[in-house]
Amino acid sequence: MTEKIIYFDNNATTKPAPEALEEMKPFLTELYGNPSSMHYFGGQVQKYLDIARERAASLIGANPEEIIFTSCGTESDSTAIWSAVRANPERKHIVTTQVEHPAVLNLCKFLQSQGYKVTYLAVDGEGRLNLDELKNAATKETAVVSIMWANNETGVVFPVEEAAQIARAKGALFHTDAVQAAGKIPINLKNSKIDMLSVSGHKLHAPKGVGLLYARKGLKFVPFMMGGHQEKGRRAGTENVPYIVGIGKACELALKNMKHESSRVRALRDSLEKRIVDSIPNTRVNGGKAERIPNTTNISFEYIEGESILLLLSEKGICASSGSACTSGSLEPSHVLMAMQSPHTFAHGSIRFSISVYNTEEEIDFVAKQMADIVARLRKISPFGEGKPTELSLNNGYAG
Ligand code: PLP
């Protein structure tokens, strides 16, 4: 393993911003008071929670009282969906998509086992949603429509504002998992029909262990965590003050730098993508024709396995990820690429590069060069030969 890490796996997690860590420090040392305490010491801490709430609200164009701090994106997603179904017990239907994160999909599967009907909307070959399908799927029985803002694997952006209007017209609540969108593209909930929105701290340069849920003012809300009166009774448990301060600072930085950084990051991503596609035959950019967040590219390399590419990248100190999940010894292709009807020979060889504000042109240059070498090496030893379809690949078979 080389010493220097080139970190292109920012949709998995991000480097905490040094500015956020700096602001957190006092709350891990001398400012340890409980913000609910009546004394001056607690009150001092409470002030910083208020600042964090304002900063978080500004990032998404919300009011501070609409922000509920949570422990992660998964908790925010669970809270939102559970709240929606409990607040509307007579409605027994949920609409979501086939390409959501497991944080939403696995909860929906569980609710199905509890008697809920769930409609999983399909996507096209570029990972795009057809809103007419949502219009047909949402009914007076629908408690909640949950559609992600941006896909974590491909970066494809969904038209969530339009989807929220469709849900509202059917009297259903609308939740969006904005974990991969927040901090990367503008979000303004001021005149939005979105009822709930999830954000995760560690995806936008705050540390792990903190997230937030936007819950529209006036929304009928049933808490997931019940207990004390924290977060206006919407999420019990003593607040994780240092981490809330951290996510507040990270939100402030993301908003301040978004305009400049999103175009810089997009240029880096586009350059990496172009160099790889131009230099390596039999590749395809998954979702490349759709609208995407600026930092993500998901590229399939036909006839080789994503995991082999990852291992060789890792030897060079490059961190990326593949969509496959290793379950009980067999590698399942990504559910997102399967929903996009990606042929098996491509779906097994997909790599996601997700970059951040901390990445540089030199790193893009290095990774593009390494990719050309690695893919050529792997194709030489591939049982499928150097790009010639075999009987197995034509049958959509998968060896290993
Ligand atoms: N939703 C999406 C789209 C994600 O990408 C992730 C994390 O990968 C999550 C939810 C879960 O977030 P967390 O890790 O904060 O629970």
Short mmCIF file of C-alpha atoms and ligand atoms in Angstrom, two decimals:
data_model
loop_
_atom_site.label_atom_id
_atom_site.label_comp_id
_atom_site.label_asym_id
_atom_site.label_seq_id
_atom_site.Cartn_x
_atom_site.Cartn_y
_atom_site.Cartn_z
CA MET A 1 0.00 0.00 0.00
CA THR A 2 1.41 3.40 -0.96
CA GLU A 3 1.46 6.05 1.74
CA LYS A 4 -0.51 8.75 0.02
CA ILE A 5 -4.22 8.10 -0.28
CA ILE A 6 -6.19 9.43 -3.22
CA TYR A 7 -9.68 9.49 -1.86
CA PHE A 8 -12.35 9.22 -4.58
CA ASP A 9 -15.01 7.58 -2.40
CA ASN A 10 -16.77 10.65 -1.08
CA ASN A 11 -20.27 9.24 -1.52
CA ALA A 12 -19.30 6.64 1.10
CA THR A 13 -18.00 9.23 3.50
CA THR A 14 -16.04 12.47 3.43
CA LYS A 15 -13.05 13.96 5.16
CA PRO A 16 -14.27 16.11 8.07
CA ALA A 17 -13.55 19.76 7.33
CA PRO A 18 -10.74 21.05 9.59
CA GLU A 19 -12.84 24.19 10.24
CA ALA A 20 -15.69 22.01 11.55
CA LEU A 21 -13.36 20.00 13.80
CA GLU A 22 -11.89 23.21 15.17
CA GLU A 23 -15.32 24.56 16.11
CA MET A 24 -16.26 21.23 17.71
CA LYS A 25 -13.25 21.05 20.05
CA PRO A 26 -14.49 23.25 22.91
CA PHE A 27 -17.64 21.14 23.16
CA LEU A 28 -15.54 18.01 23.72
CA THR A 29 -13.49 19.75 26.40
CA GLU A 30 -14.55 22.73 28.50
CA LEU A 31 -18.05 23.44 27.08
CA TYR A 32 -19.56 20.08 28.05
CA GLY A 33 -22.79 21.41 29.58
CA ASN A 34 -26.20 19.96 28.79
CA PRO A 35 -28.07 22.45 26.59
CA SER A 36 -31.31 21.65 28.47
CA SER A 37 -29.85 22.69 31.85
CA MET A 38 -31.30 25.83 33.38
CA HIS A 39 -27.94 27.19 34.50
CA TYR A 40 -25.72 29.62 32.64
CA PHE A 41 -23.27 26.85 31.62
CA GLY A 42 -26.05 24.92 29.83
CA GLY A 43 -27.44 28.12 28.32
CA GLN A 44 -24.05 28.91 26.79
CA VAL A 45 -24.08 25.57 24.98
CA GLN A 46 -27.68 26.06 23.85
CA LYS A 47 -26.62 29.21 21.98
CA TYR A 48 -24.30 27.13 19.78
CA LEU A 49 -27.04 24.62 19.03
CA ASP A 50 -29.14 27.54 17.81
CA ILE A 51 -26.31 28.73 15.56
CA ALA A 52 -25.89 25.22 14.12
CA ARG A 53 -29.63 25.00 13.46
CA GLU A 54 -29.59 28.34 11.63
CA ARG A 55 -26.62 27.30 9.51
CA ALA A 56 -28.21 23.94 8.65
CA ALA A 57 -31.52 25.63 7.78
CA SER A 58 -29.74 28.11 5.49
CA LEU A 59 -28.18 25.31 3.44
CA ILE A 60 -31.63 24.01 2.46
CA GLY A 61 -33.67 27.22 2.55
CA ALA A 62 -35.65 26.14 5.62
CA ASN A 63 -36.59 27.79 8.91
CA PRO A 64 -34.38 26.81 11.88
CA GLU A 65 -37.38 25.35 13.76
CA GLU A 66 -37.90 22.94 10.85
CA ILE A 67 -34.53 21.25 11.53
CA ILE A 68 -34.36 18.17 13.76
CA PHE A 69 -30.86 16.89 14.52
CA THR A 70 -30.45 13.12 14.30
CA SER A 71 -27.57 10.63 14.41
CA CYS A 72 -27.28 9.89 10.67
CA GLY A 73 -29.01 9.78 7.32
CA THR A 74 -30.51 6.39 8.08
CA GLU A 75 -32.16 7.67 11.25
CA SER A 76 -33.54 10.66 9.33
CA ASP A 77 -35.00 8.37 6.64
CA SER A 78 -36.50 5.99 9.20
CA THR A 79 -37.93 8.84 11.26
CA ALA A 80 -39.55 10.42 8.20
CA ILE A 81 -41.16 7.28 6.83
CA TRP A 82 -42.30 5.95 10.21
CA SER A 83 -43.73 9.35 11.07
CA ALA A 84 -45.66 9.52 7.81
CA VAL A 85 -47.22 6.06 8.18
CA ARG A 86 -48.06 6.57 11.86
CA ALA A 87 -49.53 10.01 11.26
CA ASN A 88 -51.81 8.58 8.56
CA PRO A 89 -52.80 5.16 9.92
CA GLU A 90 -55.72 4.77 7.54
CA ARG A 91 -53.42 4.97 4.49
CA LYS A 92 -51.63 1.67 3.87
CA HIS A 93 -49.65 2.40 0.71
CA ILE A 94 -46.13 3.71 0.16
CA VAL A 95 -44.49 4.76 -3.09
CA THR A 96 -40.73 4.75 -3.49
CA THR A 97 -38.23 3.84 -6.22
CA GLN A 98 -36.27 0.70 -7.07
CA VAL A 99 -33.00 2.58 -6.70
CA GLU A 100 -33.26 4.02 -3.18
CA HIS A 101 -30.55 3.47 -0.59
CA PRO A 102 -31.10 0.44 1.68
CA ALA A 103 -31.99 2.95 4.43
CA VAL A 104 -35.30 3.43 2.62
CA LEU A 105 -35.63 0.13 0.74
CA ASN A 106 -35.18 -2.13 3.75
CA LEU A 107 -37.66 -0.16 5.84
CA CYS A 108 -40.17 -0.34 2.98
CA LYS A 109 -39.62 -4.12 2.77
CA PHE A 110 -40.25 -4.39 6.50
CA LEU A 111 -43.42 -2.31 6.23
CA GLN A 112 -44.55 -4.63 3.42
CA SER A 113 -44.19 -7.53 5.87
CA GLN A 114 -46.45 -5.54 8.21
CA GLY A 115 -49.25 -5.32 5.67
CA TYR A 116 -48.33 -2.16 3.75
CA LYS A 117 -48.47 -2.17 -0.02
CA VAL A 118 -45.33 -0.66 -1.54
CA THR A 119 -44.92 0.48 -5.14
CA TYR A 120 -41.29 0.60 -6.30
CA LEU A 121 -41.07 2.95 -9.30
CA ALA A 122 -38.81 1.82 -12.13
CA VAL A 123 -36.11 3.89 -13.81
CA ASP A 124 -35.00 3.98 -17.44
CA GLY A 125 -31.62 2.94 -18.83
CA GLU A 126 -30.10 6.25 -17.72
CA GLY A 127 -31.50 5.91 -14.21
CA ARG A 128 -34.24 8.50 -14.75
CA LEU A 129 -37.75 8.40 -13.25
CA ASN A 130 -40.92 8.75 -15.25
CA LEU A 131 -43.24 11.02 -13.26
CA ASP A 132 -46.28 9.68 -15.12
CA GLU A 133 -45.64 6.40 -13.31
CA LEU A 134 -45.79 8.26 -10.02
CA LYS A 135 -49.05 9.95 -11.08
CA ASN A 136 -50.52 6.49 -11.67
CA ALA A 137 -49.03 4.91 -8.55
CA ALA A 138 -50.00 7.51 -5.93
CA THR A 139 -53.59 7.18 -4.76
CA LYS A 140 -55.82 8.28 -1.91
CA GLU A 141 -54.41 5.23 -0.07
CA THR A 142 -50.83 6.50 -0.21
CA ALA A 143 -49.40 7.62 3.13
CA VAL A 144 -46.00 8.69 1.85
CA VAL A 145 -43.99 9.02 -1.31
CA SER A 146 -40.25 8.71 -0.62
CA ILE A 147 -37.96 9.54 -3.54
CA MET A 148 -34.27 10.28 -3.23
CA TRP A 149 -32.92 13.63 -4.47
CA ALA A 150 -29.72 12.14 -5.90
CA ASN A 151 -28.68 8.55 -6.32
CA ASN A 152 -25.66 7.51 -4.29
CA GLU A 153 -24.33 5.09 -6.93
CA THR A 154 -24.80 7.02 -10.17
CA GLY A 155 -25.37 10.58 -8.95
CA VAL A 156 -28.56 10.81 -11.06
CA VAL A 157 -30.83 13.59 -9.81
CA PHE A 158 -34.59 13.05 -9.55
CA PRO A 159 -37.21 15.80 -10.10
CA VAL A 160 -38.27 15.78 -6.46
CA GLU A 161 -40.10 19.12 -6.50
CA GLU A 162 -42.44 17.91 -9.24
CA ALA A 163 -42.79 14.56 -7.48
CA ALA A 164 -43.73 16.34 -4.24
CA GLN A 165 -46.48 18.25 -6.05
CA ILE A 166 -47.90 15.01 -7.40
CA ALA A 167 -47.84 13.45 -3.92
CA ARG A 168 -49.50 16.53 -2.38
CA ALA A 169 -52.29 16.42 -4.98
CA LYS A 170 -53.11 12.89 -3.74
CA GLY A 171 -52.99 13.96 -0.09
CA ALA A 172 -49.82 11.91 0.52
CA LEU A 173 -46.77 13.18 2.37
CA PHE A 174 -43.51 13.56 0.46
CA HIS A 175 -40.09 12.65 1.84
CA THR A 176 -36.79 12.92 0.02
CA ASP A 177 -33.49 11.33 0.95
CA ALA A 178 -31.19 14.23 0.10
CA VAL A 179 -28.12 12.61 1.67
CA GLN A 180 -26.15 12.78 -1.61
CA ALA A 181 -27.60 16.09 -2.77
CA ALA A 182 -27.19 18.32 0.27
CA GLY A 183 -24.10 20.47 0.04
CA LYS A 184 -23.51 19.52 -3.60
CA ILE A 185 -26.42 21.18 -5.40
CA PRO A 186 -28.71 24.05 -4.36
CA ILE A 187 -31.73 23.11 -2.24
CA ASN A 188 -34.35 25.68 -1.40
CA LEU A 189 -37.39 24.51 0.52
CA LYS A 190 -38.93 27.95 0.87
CA ASN A 191 -41.86 27.41 -1.50
CA SER A 192 -41.52 23.67 -1.76
CA LYS A 193 -44.12 20.94 -1.35
CA ILE A 194 -41.51 18.63 0.17
CA ASP A 195 -42.64 17.66 3.68
CA MET A 196 -39.50 15.93 4.95
CA LEU A 197 -35.87 15.80 3.81
CA SER A 198 -32.93 13.76 5.14
CA VAL A 199 -29.30 14.88 5.37
CA SER A 200 -26.24 13.02 6.68
CA GLY A 201 -23.32 14.90 8.24
CA HIS A 202 -20.53 12.59 7.14
CA LYS A 203 -21.43 13.00 3.47
CA LEU A 204 -20.81 16.75 3.61
CA HIS A 205 -17.57 17.03 5.56
CA ALA A 206 -18.96 16.81 9.10
CA PRO A 207 -17.94 13.79 11.18
CA LYS A 208 -19.91 10.54 11.32
CA GLY A 209 -22.65 10.28 13.93
CA VAL A 210 -24.82 13.26 13.07
CA GLY A 211 -27.53 14.01 10.56
CA LEU A 212 -30.65 16.07 10.27
CA LEU A 213 -34.22 15.82 9.22
CA TYR A 214 -36.17 18.74 7.82
CA ALA A 215 -39.81 18.50 8.86
CA ARG A 216 -42.04 21.16 7.32
CA LYS A 217 -43.65 23.56 9.80
CA GLY A 218 -47.17 22.43 10.67
CA LEU A 219 -46.51 18.85 9.57
CA LYS A 220 -48.24 16.16 11.62
CA PHE A 221 -45.16 14.46 13.05
CA VAL A 222 -44.81 11.30 15.14
CA PRO A 223 -41.37 11.00 16.74
CA PHE A 224 -39.24 7.92 16.21
CA MET A 225 -37.29 8.38 19.46
CA MET A 226 -39.60 9.15 22.36
CA GLY A 227 -38.46 10.42 25.73
CA GLY A 228 -37.32 13.90 26.75
CA HIS A 229 -38.40 17.17 25.22
CA GLN A 230 -35.26 17.73 23.12
CA GLU A 231 -35.68 18.97 19.53
CA LYS A 232 -39.14 20.27 20.50
CA GLY A 233 -40.23 16.74 21.41
CA ARG A 234 -39.47 15.46 17.91
CA ARG A 235 -36.27 13.55 18.74
CA ALA A 236 -35.65 12.66 22.36
CA GLY A 237 -32.17 12.21 23.81
CA THR A 238 -29.54 14.68 24.98
CA GLU A 239 -28.19 16.47 21.93
CA ASN A 240 -24.82 15.42 20.51
CA VAL A 241 -23.60 18.99 20.83
CA PRO A 242 -20.04 18.73 19.38
CA TYR A 243 -21.28 16.90 16.30
CA ILE A 244 -24.24 19.20 15.84
CA VAL A 245 -21.80 22.13 15.95
CA GLY A 246 -19.73 20.20 13.37
CA ILE A 247 -22.62 19.64 10.96
CA GLY A 248 -23.64 23.28 11.39
CA LYS A 249 -20.17 24.46 10.35
CA ALA A 250 -20.04 21.94 7.48
CA CYS A 251 -23.40 23.23 6.20
CA GLU A 252 -22.16 26.81 6.40
CA LEU A 253 -18.99 25.93 4.45
CA ALA A 254 -20.93 23.96 1.84
CA LEU A 255 -23.29 26.87 1.23
CA LYS A 256 -20.49 29.43 1.11
CA ASN A 257 -18.37 27.41 -1.33
CA MET A 258 -21.08 25.72 -3.40
CA LYS A 259 -21.09 27.96 -6.43
CA HIS A 260 -17.36 27.93 -6.93
CA GLU A 261 -16.66 24.38 -5.75
CA SER A 262 -19.47 22.65 -7.57
CA SER A 263 -18.21 23.89 -10.94
CA ARG A 264 -14.61 23.01 -10.03
CA VAL A 265 -15.63 19.54 -8.84
CA ARG A 266 -17.82 19.03 -11.93
CA ALA A 267 -14.89 19.91 -14.19
CA LEU A 268 -12.67 17.40 -12.35
CA ARG A 269 -15.33 14.69 -12.60
CA ASP A 270 -15.97 15.38 -16.30
CA SER A 271 -12.26 15.31 -17.05
CA LEU A 272 -11.79 11.96 -15.26
CA GLU A 273 -14.79 10.51 -17.06
CA LYS A 274 -13.69 11.70 -20.48
CA ARG A 275 -10.14 10.50 -20.07
CA ILE A 276 -11.28 7.06 -18.97
CA VAL A 277 -13.92 6.66 -21.68
CA ASP A 278 -11.60 8.00 -24.40
CA SER A 279 -8.70 5.75 -23.45
CA ILE A 280 -10.48 2.50 -22.53
CA PRO A 281 -12.72 0.61 -24.98
CA ASN A 282 -15.96 -1.13 -23.96
CA THR A 283 -16.93 1.26 -21.18
CA ARG A 284 -20.15 3.03 -20.40
CA VAL A 285 -21.00 5.84 -18.02
CA ASN A 286 -24.04 4.76 -16.02
CA GLY A 287 -26.52 7.63 -15.97
CA GLY A 288 -24.15 9.73 -18.08
CA LYS A 289 -26.97 11.23 -20.14
CA ALA A 290 -29.07 12.13 -17.11
CA GLU A 291 -28.81 15.18 -14.87
CA ARG A 292 -26.30 14.31 -12.15
CA ILE A 293 -24.75 15.77 -9.02
CA PRO A 294 -21.34 17.21 -9.92
CA ASN A 295 -19.07 14.86 -7.99
CA THR A 296 -20.12 11.36 -9.08
CA THR A 297 -19.28 9.16 -12.03
CA ASN A 298 -20.16 5.49 -12.29
CA ILE A 299 -18.38 3.72 -15.11
CA SER A 300 -18.77 0.11 -16.22
CA PHE A 301 -15.88 -1.79 -17.77
CA GLU A 302 -17.15 -4.69 -19.78
CA TYR A 303 -15.84 -8.23 -19.17
CA ILE A 304 -14.05 -7.54 -15.88
CA GLU A 305 -15.16 -7.34 -12.27
CA GLY A 306 -15.41 -4.13 -10.32
CA GLU A 307 -13.87 -5.78 -7.25
CA SER A 308 -10.70 -6.70 -9.16
CA ILE A 309 -10.37 -3.11 -10.33
CA LEU A 310 -10.89 -1.87 -6.78
CA LEU A 311 -8.17 -4.12 -5.40
CA LEU A 312 -5.63 -2.96 -7.97
CA LEU A 313 -6.63 0.67 -7.43
CA SER A 314 -6.24 0.16 -3.70
CA GLU A 315 -2.67 -1.11 -4.24
CA LYS A 316 -1.94 2.28 -5.81
CA GLY A 317 -3.50 4.09 -2.86
CA ILE A 318 -6.67 4.98 -4.75
CA CYS A 319 -10.00 4.62 -2.93
CA ALA A 320 -13.15 4.16 -5.02
CA SER A 321 -16.07 1.77 -4.77
CA SER A 322 -18.04 -0.76 -6.76
CA GLY A 323 -21.76 -1.27 -6.72
CA SER A 324 -21.74 -4.98 -6.04
CA ALA A 325 -22.61 -6.35 -2.66
CA CYS A 326 -20.84 -9.46 -1.48
CA THR A 327 -23.55 -11.63 0.02
CA SER A 328 -22.91 -15.18 1.13
CA GLY A 329 -19.94 -15.64 -1.16
CA SER A 330 -21.67 -14.55 -4.36
CA LEU A 331 -21.33 -11.09 -5.79
CA GLU A 332 -24.69 -9.58 -6.56
CA PRO A 333 -24.64 -6.77 -9.09
CA SER A 334 -25.84 -3.40 -7.81
CA HIS A 335 -29.62 -3.11 -7.48
CA VAL A 336 -29.34 0.33 -9.04
CA LEU A 337 -27.59 -0.92 -12.19
CA MET A 338 -30.00 -3.85 -12.36
CA ALA A 339 -32.95 -1.45 -12.20
CA MET A 340 -31.29 0.46 -15.08
CA GLN A 341 -31.24 -2.84 -16.98
CA SER A 342 -27.51 -2.70 -17.35
CA PRO A 343 -26.31 -5.87 -19.15
CA HIS A 344 -24.59 -8.30 -16.75
CA THR A 345 -21.27 -8.02 -18.57
CA PHE A 346 -21.29 -4.31 -17.69
CA ALA A 347 -23.07 -4.37 -14.32
CA HIS A 348 -20.41 -6.54 -12.68
CA GLY A 349 -17.60 -4.26 -13.77
CA SER A 350 -18.79 -0.96 -12.41
CA ILE A 351 -16.72 1.50 -10.44
CA ARG A 352 -17.97 4.62 -8.72
CA PHE A 353 -15.62 7.54 -8.36
CA SER A 354 -17.01 10.24 -6.10
CA ILE A 355 -14.81 13.26 -5.63
CA SER A 356 -14.87 16.23 -3.27
CA VAL A 357 -13.67 19.75 -2.74
CA TYR A 358 -10.38 18.32 -1.45
CA ASN A 359 -9.46 16.56 -4.72
CA THR A 360 -7.07 17.99 -7.29
CA GLU A 361 -6.29 17.86 -11.01
CA GLU A 362 -3.06 15.96 -10.31
CA GLU A 363 -5.08 13.23 -8.62
CA ILE A 364 -7.47 13.02 -11.60
CA ASP A 365 -4.48 12.69 -13.90
CA PHE A 366 -2.95 9.90 -11.81
CA VAL A 367 -6.20 7.94 -11.48
CA ALA A 368 -7.02 8.20 -15.21
CA LYS A 369 -3.56 6.80 -16.08
CA GLN A 370 -3.81 4.00 -13.52
CA MET A 371 -7.25 3.01 -14.76
CA ALA A 372 -6.05 2.52 -18.32
CA ASP A 373 -3.25 0.20 -17.08
CA ILE A 374 -5.43 -1.71 -14.63
CA VAL A 375 -8.26 -2.39 -17.10
CA ALA A 376 -5.80 -3.51 -19.79
CA ARG A 377 -4.12 -5.88 -17.29
CA LEU A 378 -7.40 -7.37 -16.10
CA ARG A 379 -8.82 -7.79 -19.58
CA LYS A 380 -5.72 -9.74 -20.58
CA ILE A 381 -6.39 -12.32 -17.89
CA SER A 382 -10.19 -12.17 -18.12
CA PRO A 383 -11.85 -15.50 -19.00
CA PHE A 384 -13.91 -13.45 -21.46
CA GLY A 385 -10.83 -12.47 -23.43
CA GLU A 386 -10.02 -8.93 -24.45
CA GLY A 387 -13.46 -7.65 -25.08
CA LYS A 388 -14.85 -10.46 -27.21
CA PRO A 389 -18.29 -11.59 -26.09
CA THR A 390 -18.24 -15.21 -24.99
CA GLU A 391 -21.11 -17.65 -24.77
CA LEU A 392 -21.30 -16.91 -21.06
CA SER A 393 -21.44 -13.15 -21.44
CA LEU A 394 -24.00 -13.41 -24.23
CA ASN A 395 -26.14 -15.46 -21.88
CA ASN A 396 -25.76 -12.74 -19.27
CA GLY A 397 -23.94 -15.31 -17.20
CA TYR A 398 -21.52 -14.41 -14.49
CA ALA A 399 -18.46 -16.35 -13.48
CA GLY A 400 -17.35 -15.71 -9.94
N1 PLP B 1 -29.16 7.64 1.86
C1 PLP B 1 -28.22 7.70 0.91
C2 PLP B 1 -28.61 8.14 -0.48
C3 PLP B 1 -26.90 7.38 1.20
O1 PLP B 1 -25.96 7.45 0.25
C4 PLP B 1 -26.58 6.98 2.52
C5 PLP B 1 -25.21 6.54 2.85
O2 PLP B 1 -24.49 6.00 2.02
C6 PLP B 1 -27.59 6.94 3.48
C7 PLP B 1 -28.87 7.28 3.11
C8 PLP B 1 -27.31 6.56 4.90
O3 PLP B 1 -26.64 7.61 5.55
P1 PLP B 1 -25.88 7.32 6.93
O4 PLP B 1 -24.64 6.59 6.61
O5 PLP B 1 -25.60 8.68 7.49
O6 PLP B 1 -26.82 6.56 7.79
#
